[in-house]
PDB file of C-alpha atoms in Angstrom:
ATOM      1  CA  MET A 121     240.714 196.163 -56.318  1.00  0.00           C
ATOM      2  CA  THR A 122     239.308 196.986 -52.892  1.00  0.00           C
ATOM      3  CA  ALA A 123     239.682 200.261 -51.026  1.00  0.00           C
ATOM      4  CA  ASN A 124     241.446 198.350 -48.258  1.00  0.00           C
ATOM      5  CA  ALA A 125     244.097 197.143 -50.708  1.00  0.00           C
ATOM      6  CA  THR A 126     245.089 200.703 -51.648  1.00  0.00           C
ATOM      7  CA  ALA A 127     244.760 202.356 -48.220  1.00  0.00           C
ATOM      8  CA  PHE A 128     247.687 203.660 -46.166  1.00  0.00           C
ATOM      9  CA  ARG A 129     247.880 201.400 -43.107  1.00  0.00           C
ATOM     10  CA  ILE A 130     250.212 203.033 -40.584  1.00  0.00           C
ATOM     11  CA  GLN A 131     251.455 200.779 -37.802  1.00  0.00           C
ATOM     12  CA  GLU A 132     254.201 201.526 -35.260  1.00  0.00           C
ATOM     13  CA  SER A 133     256.558 198.757 -34.121  1.00  0.00           C
ATOM     14  CA  PRO A 134     257.211 197.778 -30.481  1.00  0.00           C
ATOM     15  CA  LEU A 135     260.774 196.676 -31.283  1.00  0.00           C
ATOM     16  CA  ASP A 136     263.717 198.578 -29.779  1.00  0.00           C
ATOM     17  CA  PRO A 137     266.697 199.246 -32.086  1.00  0.00           C
ATOM     18  CA  ALA A 138     268.991 198.666 -29.094  1.00  0.00           C
ATOM     19  CA  ASP A 139     267.889 195.008 -29.112  1.00  0.00           C
ATOM     20  CA  ALA A 140     268.593 194.454 -32.821  1.00  0.00           C
ATOM     21  CA  LEU A 141     270.823 191.532 -33.770  1.00  0.00           C
ATOM     22  CA  HIS A 142     272.065 193.409 -36.833  1.00  0.00           C
ATOM     23  CA  ASP A 143     272.338 197.164 -37.441  1.00  0.00           C
ATOM     24  CA  HIS A 144     273.849 198.306 -40.723  1.00  0.00           C
ATOM     25  CA  THR A 145     273.875 201.597 -42.592  1.00  0.00           C
ATOM     26  CA  VAL A 146     273.799 201.286 -46.389  1.00  0.00           C
ATOM     27  CA  PRO A 147     275.578 204.290 -47.951  1.00  0.00           C
ATOM     28  CA  ALA A 148     273.814 206.374 -50.591  1.00  0.00           C
ATOM     29  CA  GLY A 149     273.736 204.595 -53.937  1.00  0.00           C
ATOM     30  CA  GLU A 150     275.247 201.319 -52.675  1.00  0.00           C
ATOM     31  CA  PRO A 151     274.062 197.664 -52.601  1.00  0.00           C
ATOM     32  CA  CYS A 152     273.706 195.219 -49.727  1.00  0.00           C
ATOM     33  CA  LEU A 153     273.014 191.465 -49.491  1.00  0.00           C
ATOM     34  CA  LEU A 154     271.866 189.947 -46.196  1.00  0.00           C
ATOM     35  CA  ALA A 155     270.689 186.550 -44.942  1.00  0.00           C
ATOM     36  CA  ILE A 156     267.468 186.611 -42.893  1.00  0.00           C
ATOM     37  CA  GLN A 157     266.170 183.545 -41.087  1.00  0.00           C
ATOM     38  CA  ALA A 158     262.532 182.508 -40.755  1.00  0.00           C
ATOM     39  CA  GLY A 159     260.917 184.300 -37.814  1.00  0.00           C
ATOM     40  CA  GLN A 160     263.382 187.184 -37.775  1.00  0.00           C
ATOM     41  CA  THR A 161     262.150 190.744 -38.279  1.00  0.00           C
ATOM     42  CA  LEU A 162     263.704 193.150 -40.754  1.00  0.00           C
ATOM     43  CA  ARG A 163     263.368 196.930 -40.568  1.00  0.00           C
ATOM     44  CA  LEU A 164     264.316 199.273 -43.425  1.00  0.00           C
ATOM     45  CA  VAL A 165     264.694 202.904 -42.358  1.00  0.00           C
ATOM     46  CA  ASP A 166     264.567 205.959 -44.630  1.00  0.00           C
ATOM     47  CA  LEU A 167     267.076 207.932 -42.563  1.00  0.00           C
ATOM     48  CA  GLU A 168     266.848 211.335 -44.249  1.00  0.00           C
ATOM     49  CA  GLY A 169     263.537 211.028 -46.097  1.00  0.00           C
ATOM     50  CA  ASN A 170     262.543 210.595 -49.743  1.00  0.00           C
ATOM     51  CA  GLN A 171     265.041 207.796 -50.425  1.00  0.00           C
ATOM     52  CA  ALA A 172     263.978 204.789 -52.514  1.00  0.00           C
ATOM     53  CA  ILE A 173     265.263 201.387 -51.423  1.00  0.00           C
ATOM     54  CA  ASP A 174     265.028 198.837 -54.237  1.00  0.00           C
ATOM     55  CA  ALA A 175     264.752 195.295 -52.877  1.00  0.00           C
ATOM     56  CA  LEU A 176     264.529 191.696 -54.038  1.00  0.00           C
ATOM     57  CA  PHE A 177     263.885 188.644 -51.875  1.00  0.00           C
ATOM     58  CA  TYR A 178     265.116 185.110 -52.593  1.00  0.00           C
ATOM     59  CA  ALA A 179     264.500 181.842 -50.773  1.00  0.00           C
ATOM     60  CA  GLN A 180     267.726 180.402 -49.394  1.00  0.00           C
ATOM     61  CA  ALA A 181     266.362 177.015 -50.528  1.00  0.00           C
ATOM     62  CA  PRO A 182     265.416 176.149 -53.165  1.00  0.00           C
ATOM     63  CA  LEU A 183     267.645 178.789 -54.685  1.00  0.00           C
ATOM     64  CA  GLY A 184     265.464 179.395 -57.762  1.00  0.00           C
ATOM     65  CA  GLU A 185     262.526 180.609 -55.667  1.00  0.00           C
ATOM     66  CA  ARG A 186     262.200 184.412 -55.569  1.00  0.00           C
ATOM     67  CA  TYR A 187     259.826 187.284 -54.898  1.00  0.00           C
ATOM     68  CA  SER A 188     257.010 187.565 -57.425  1.00  0.00           C
ATOM     69  CA  ALA A 189     255.403 190.962 -57.941  1.00  0.00           C
ATOM     70  CA  THR A 190     252.550 189.326 -59.868  1.00  0.00           C
ATOM     71  CA  ASN A 191     251.704 186.750 -57.198  1.00  0.00           C
ATOM     72  CA  THR A 192     252.022 189.370 -54.459  1.00  0.00           C
ATOM     73  CA  MET A 193     249.613 191.774 -56.149  1.00  0.00           C
ATOM     74  CA  LEU A 194     247.139 188.990 -56.919  1.00  0.00           C
ATOM     75  CA  ALA A 195     247.212 187.700 -53.348  1.00  0.00           C
ATOM     76  CA  GLN A 196     246.437 191.051 -51.768  1.00  0.00           C
ATOM     77  CA  GLY A 197     244.264 192.545 -54.523  1.00  0.00           C
ATOM     78  CA  GLY A 198     246.303 195.739 -54.848  1.00  0.00           C
ATOM     79  CA  ILE A 199     249.464 197.225 -56.317  1.00  0.00           C
ATOM     80  CA  TYR A 200     250.911 198.901 -53.212  1.00  0.00           C
ATOM     81  CA  LEU A 201     252.515 197.356 -50.134  1.00  0.00           C
ATOM     82  CA  THR A 202     251.685 198.444 -46.597  1.00  0.00           C
ATOM     83  CA  THR A 203     251.002 196.940 -43.155  1.00  0.00           C
ATOM     84  CA  GLY A 204     249.518 193.471 -43.580  1.00  0.00           C
ATOM     85  CA  SER A 205     250.823 192.889 -47.105  1.00  0.00           C
ATOM     86  CA  VAL A 206     252.336 189.452 -47.714  1.00  0.00           C
ATOM     87  CA  LEU A 207     255.206 189.004 -50.163  1.00  0.00           C
ATOM     88  CA  MET A 208     254.662 185.912 -52.288  1.00  0.00           C
ATOM     89  CA  SER A 209     257.199 183.865 -54.225  1.00  0.00           C
ATOM     90  CA  ASN A 210     257.081 182.668 -57.825  1.00  0.00           C
ATOM     91  CA  THR A 211     255.927 179.283 -56.482  1.00  0.00           C
ATOM     92  CA  GLY A 212     253.093 180.824 -54.445  1.00  0.00           C
ATOM     93  CA  ARG A 213     254.790 180.501 -51.065  1.00  0.00           C
ATOM     94  CA  LYS A 214     254.656 183.223 -48.406  1.00  0.00           C
ATOM     95  CA  MET A 215     258.070 184.854 -48.074  1.00  0.00           C
ATOM     96  CA  ALA A 216     257.565 187.784 -45.689  1.00  0.00           C
ATOM     97  CA  THR A 217     254.785 189.794 -44.052  1.00  0.00           C
ATOM     98  CA  VAL A 218     254.778 193.562 -43.521  1.00  0.00           C
ATOM     99  CA  VAL A 219     254.133 193.823 -39.771  1.00  0.00           C
ATOM    100  CA  ALA A 220     254.764 197.547 -39.234  1.00  0.00           C
ATOM    101  CA  ASP A 221     254.934 200.560 -41.523  1.00  0.00           C
ATOM    102  CA  THR A 222     255.194 204.255 -40.678  1.00  0.00           C
ATOM    103  CA  CYS A 223     255.397 205.333 -44.329  1.00  0.00           C
ATOM    104  CA  GLY A 224     252.216 203.575 -45.429  1.00  0.00           C
ATOM    105  CA  ARG A 225     252.739 202.740 -49.098  1.00  0.00           C
ATOM    106  CA  HIS A 226     255.473 201.157 -51.221  1.00  0.00           C
ATOM    107  CA  ASP A 227     255.767 200.576 -54.957  1.00  0.00           C
ATOM    108  CA  THR A 228     255.642 197.236 -56.805  1.00  0.00           C
ATOM    109  CA  LEU A 229     255.516 198.507 -60.406  1.00  0.00           C
ATOM    110  CA  GLY A 230     258.296 201.049 -61.068  1.00  0.00           C
ATOM    111  CA  GLY A 231     261.102 198.505 -61.331  1.00  0.00           C
ATOM    112  CA  ALA A 232     264.827 199.096 -60.948  1.00  0.00           C
ATOM    113  CA  CYS A 233     266.684 201.804 -62.825  1.00  0.00           C
ATOM    114  CA  SER A 234     269.351 200.642 -65.264  1.00  0.00           C
ATOM    115  CA  THR A 235     271.873 202.302 -67.546  1.00  0.00           C
ATOM    116  CA  GLU A 236     269.553 201.505 -70.456  1.00  0.00           C
ATOM    117  CA  SER A 237     266.493 203.082 -68.818  1.00  0.00           C
ATOM    118  CA  ASN A 238     268.571 206.118 -67.828  1.00  0.00           C
ATOM    119  CA  GLN A 239     269.338 206.613 -71.508  1.00  0.00           C
ATOM    120  CA  VAL A 240     265.763 206.058 -72.720  1.00  0.00           C
ATOM    121  CA  ARG A 241     264.047 208.133 -70.061  1.00  0.00           C
ATOM    122  CA  TYR A 242     266.481 210.983 -69.548  1.00  0.00           C
ATOM    123  CA  ALA A 243     269.145 211.369 -72.275  1.00  0.00           C
ATOM    124  CA  LEU A 244     271.880 209.524 -74.115  1.00  0.00           C
ATOM    125  CA  GLY A 245     274.433 211.156 -71.857  1.00  0.00           C
ATOM    126  CA  LYS A 246     272.815 209.595 -68.768  1.00  0.00           C
ATOM    127  CA  ARG A 247     273.602 206.020 -69.829  1.00  0.00           C
ATOM    128  CA  HIS A 248     276.854 205.912 -67.869  1.00  0.00           C
ATOM    129  CA  MET A 249     275.175 206.827 -64.578  1.00  0.00           C
ATOM    130  CA  HIS A 250     275.138 204.331 -61.734  1.00  0.00           C
ATOM    131  CA  ALA A 251     271.908 202.310 -61.483  1.00  0.00           C
ATOM    132  CA  CYS A 252     270.118 199.768 -59.287  1.00  0.00           C
ATOM    133  CA  ARG A 253     270.436 196.932 -61.779  1.00  0.00           C
ATOM    134  CA  ASP A 254     274.234 197.335 -61.678  1.00  0.00           C
ATOM    135  CA  ASN A 255     274.059 197.296 -57.874  1.00  0.00           C
ATOM    136  CA  PHE A 256     272.032 194.084 -57.844  1.00  0.00           C
ATOM    137  CA  LEU A 257     274.438 192.330 -60.198  1.00  0.00           C
ATOM    138  CA  SER A 258     277.608 193.475 -58.439  1.00  0.00           C
ATOM    139  CA  ALA A 259     276.306 192.375 -55.025  1.00  0.00           C
ATOM    140  CA  LEU A 260     275.298 188.923 -56.316  1.00  0.00           C
ATOM    141  CA  LEU A 261     278.627 188.483 -58.077  1.00  0.00           C
ATOM    142  CA  ALA A 262     280.589 189.429 -54.971  1.00  0.00           C
ATOM    143  CA  ALA A 263     278.532 187.094 -52.752  1.00  0.00           C
ATOM    144  CA  ASP A 264     278.902 184.071 -55.063  1.00  0.00           C
ATOM    145  CA  ILE A 265     275.803 182.308 -53.684  1.00  0.00           C
ATOM    146  CA  GLY A 266     274.587 180.858 -56.966  1.00  0.00           C
ATOM    147  CA  LEU A 267     272.399 183.792 -58.024  1.00  0.00           C
ATOM    148  CA  GLY A 268     273.082 185.985 -61.033  1.00  0.00           C
ATOM    149  CA  LYS A 269     271.647 187.956 -63.927  1.00  0.00           C
ATOM    150  CA  ARG A 270     268.947 185.429 -64.762  1.00  0.00           C
ATOM    151  CA  ASP A 271     267.599 185.746 -61.214  1.00  0.00           C
ATOM    152  CA  LEU A 272     266.807 189.460 -61.441  1.00  0.00           C
ATOM    153  CA  ALA A 273     263.048 190.047 -61.450  1.00  0.00           C
ATOM    154  CA  PRO A 274     260.606 192.929 -60.920  1.00  0.00           C
ATOM    155  CA  ASN A 275     261.492 194.346 -57.530  1.00  0.00           C
ATOM    156  CA  ILE A 276     259.940 196.276 -54.653  1.00  0.00           C
ATOM    157  CA  ASN A 277     260.710 199.990 -54.311  1.00  0.00           C
ATOM    158  CA  PHE A 278     260.324 200.727 -50.620  1.00  0.00           C
ATOM    159  CA  PHE A 279     259.432 204.381 -49.848  1.00  0.00           C
ATOM    160  CA  MET A 280     258.990 205.163 -53.563  1.00  0.00           C
ATOM    161  CA  ASN A 281     255.845 206.908 -54.818  1.00  0.00           C
ATOM    162  CA  VAL A 282     254.742 205.679 -58.261  1.00  0.00           C
ATOM    163  CA  PRO A 283     251.088 206.624 -58.912  1.00  0.00           C
ATOM    164  CA  VAL A 284     249.181 205.050 -61.783  1.00  0.00           C
ATOM    165  CA  THR A 285     247.603 207.642 -64.088  1.00  0.00           C
ATOM    166  CA  PRO A 286     243.983 207.398 -65.319  1.00  0.00           C
ATOM    167  CA  GLU A 287     245.416 206.354 -68.705  1.00  0.00           C
ATOM    168  CA  GLY A 288     247.290 203.436 -67.124  1.00  0.00           C
ATOM    169  CA  GLY A 289     250.769 204.976 -67.143  1.00  0.00           C
ATOM    170  CA  LEU A 290     253.209 205.362 -64.273  1.00  0.00           C
ATOM    171  CA  LYS A 291     254.557 208.567 -62.738  1.00  0.00           C
ATOM    172  CA  PHE A 292     257.639 208.979 -60.553  1.00  0.00           C
ATOM    173  CA  ASP A 293     256.404 211.509 -58.001  1.00  0.00           C
ATOM    174  CA  ASP A 294     257.777 213.110 -54.869  1.00  0.00           C
ATOM    175  CA  GLY A 295     258.012 210.609 -52.064  1.00  0.00           C
ATOM    176  CA  VAL A 296     255.458 210.139 -49.299  1.00  0.00           C
ATOM    177  CA  SER A 297     258.156 209.247 -46.782  1.00  0.00           C
ATOM    178  CA  ALA A 298     260.070 211.446 -44.315  1.00  0.00           C
ATOM    179  CA  PRO A 299     263.217 211.195 -42.161  1.00  0.00           C
ATOM    180  CA  GLY A 300     263.070 208.188 -39.857  1.00  0.00           C
ATOM    181  CA  LYS A 301     260.110 206.479 -41.525  1.00  0.00           C
ATOM    182  CA  TYR A 302     260.442 202.711 -41.642  1.00  0.00           C
ATOM    183  CA  VAL A 303     258.883 199.497 -42.875  1.00  0.00           C
ATOM    184  CA  GLU A 304     259.198 196.217 -40.997  1.00  0.00           C
ATOM    185  CA  LEU A 305     258.819 192.685 -42.345  1.00  0.00           C
ATOM    186  CA  ARG A 306     258.741 189.290 -40.644  1.00  0.00           C
ATOM    187  CA  ALA A 307     260.479 186.541 -42.621  1.00  0.00           C
ATOM    188  CA  GLU A 308     258.225 183.534 -43.156  1.00  0.00           C
ATOM    189  CA  ILE A 309     261.052 181.420 -44.645  1.00  0.00           C
ATOM    190  CA  ASP A 310     264.853 181.656 -44.731  1.00  0.00           C
ATOM    191  CA  LEU A 311     265.637 184.506 -47.126  1.00  0.00           C
ATOM    192  CA  TRP A 312     268.292 186.407 -48.962  1.00  0.00           C
ATOM    193  CA  LEU A 313     267.577 190.136 -49.067  1.00  0.00           C
ATOM    194  CA  LEU A 314     269.172 192.035 -51.947  1.00  0.00           C
ATOM    195  CA  ILE A 315     269.123 195.835 -51.653  1.00  0.00           C
ATOM    196  CA  SER A 316     270.105 198.682 -53.921  1.00  0.00           C
ATOM    197  CA  ASN A 317     269.944 201.948 -52.009  1.00  0.00           C
ATOM    198  CA  CYS A 318     268.902 203.709 -55.198  1.00  0.00           C
ATOM    199  CA  PRO A 319     271.497 206.040 -56.801  1.00  0.00           C
ATOM    200  CA  GLN A 320     269.008 207.634 -59.233  1.00  0.00           C
ATOM    201  CA  LEU A 321     269.566 211.397 -59.742  1.00  0.00           C
ATOM    202  CA  ASN A 322     267.117 212.080 -62.575  1.00  0.00           C
ATOM    203  CA  ASN A 323     263.671 211.757 -60.971  1.00  0.00           C
ATOM    204  CA  PRO A 324     262.101 212.630 -57.603  1.00  0.00           C
ATOM    205  CA  CYS A 325     262.349 209.117 -56.106  1.00  0.00           C
ATOM    206  CA  ASN A 326     265.405 210.228 -54.089  1.00  0.00           C
ATOM    207  CA  GLY A 327     264.661 213.947 -54.054  1.00  0.00           C
ATOM    208  CA  TYR A 328     267.479 214.241 -56.643  1.00  0.00           C
ATOM    209  CA  ASP A 329     269.915 213.617 -53.764  1.00  0.00           C
ATOM    210  CA  PRO A 330     270.468 209.952 -52.747  1.00  0.00           C
ATOM    211  CA  THR A 331     271.014 209.418 -49.022  1.00  0.00           C
ATOM    212  CA  SER A 332     271.881 206.545 -46.695  1.00  0.00           C
ATOM    213  CA  ALA A 333     269.461 203.948 -45.321  1.00  0.00           C
ATOM    214  CA  GLN A 334     269.471 201.731 -42.244  1.00  0.00           C
ATOM    215  CA  VAL A 335     268.841 197.999 -42.008  1.00  0.00           C
ATOM    216  CA  LEU A 336     268.045 196.362 -38.674  1.00  0.00           C
ATOM    217  CA  ILE A 337     267.285 192.702 -37.928  1.00  0.00           C
ATOM    218  CA  TRP A 338     265.789 191.311 -34.717  1.00  0.00           C
ATOM    219  CA  ASP A 339     265.923 187.662 -33.743  1.00  0.00           C
ATOM    220  CA  ARG A 340     262.829 185.486 -33.394  1.00  0.00           C
ATOM    221  CA  ASP A 341     262.548 185.887 -29.632  1.00  0.00           C
ATOM    222  CA  CYS A 342     262.444 189.708 -29.569  1.00  0.00           C
TER     223      CYS A 342
END
């Protein structure tokens, strides 16, 4: 792993939110499914700071093609995403490129919280709590686009800070984001973007207080 692959690469965007084709606020703890066309630019905004946005990317065609954490990490030689990182699919195709990032680092290893992991990590009584995996499934079911439980895979946690310990374990630490920080990606192919604006209350990924997030999309010509 090279130093460049783990560095924070901060890059501001020239795009104006007033010119966005799509501007949507995702409420705290809720899911969202959006279609993004090749060449369009997506911006995810951490509106109030320290809010994890769990995300999965799927090719619109063929429908079985999806984001691969393994291929993405292998391609860039590092475990964190930042400006210049390319998201790769399970077939080795480029899906999206991070073209701007004012946060500087995003997690590929922590995965999505679930009712089962809430129970194992925090307590039996936490099993009932809302979780990202439930969000993913409910959004796919409501959309009825041919994707379901079998299509869930290791996801990206935008704005989430998950350091790897010297022993090889993972820690859920306080975020490195702040109010208004954003990450921007250019779609390389036609995509479905599946978001869970994480509802987790039991670790610092949301500052123990989930908040809303913003999604903006600019057309190819912006």
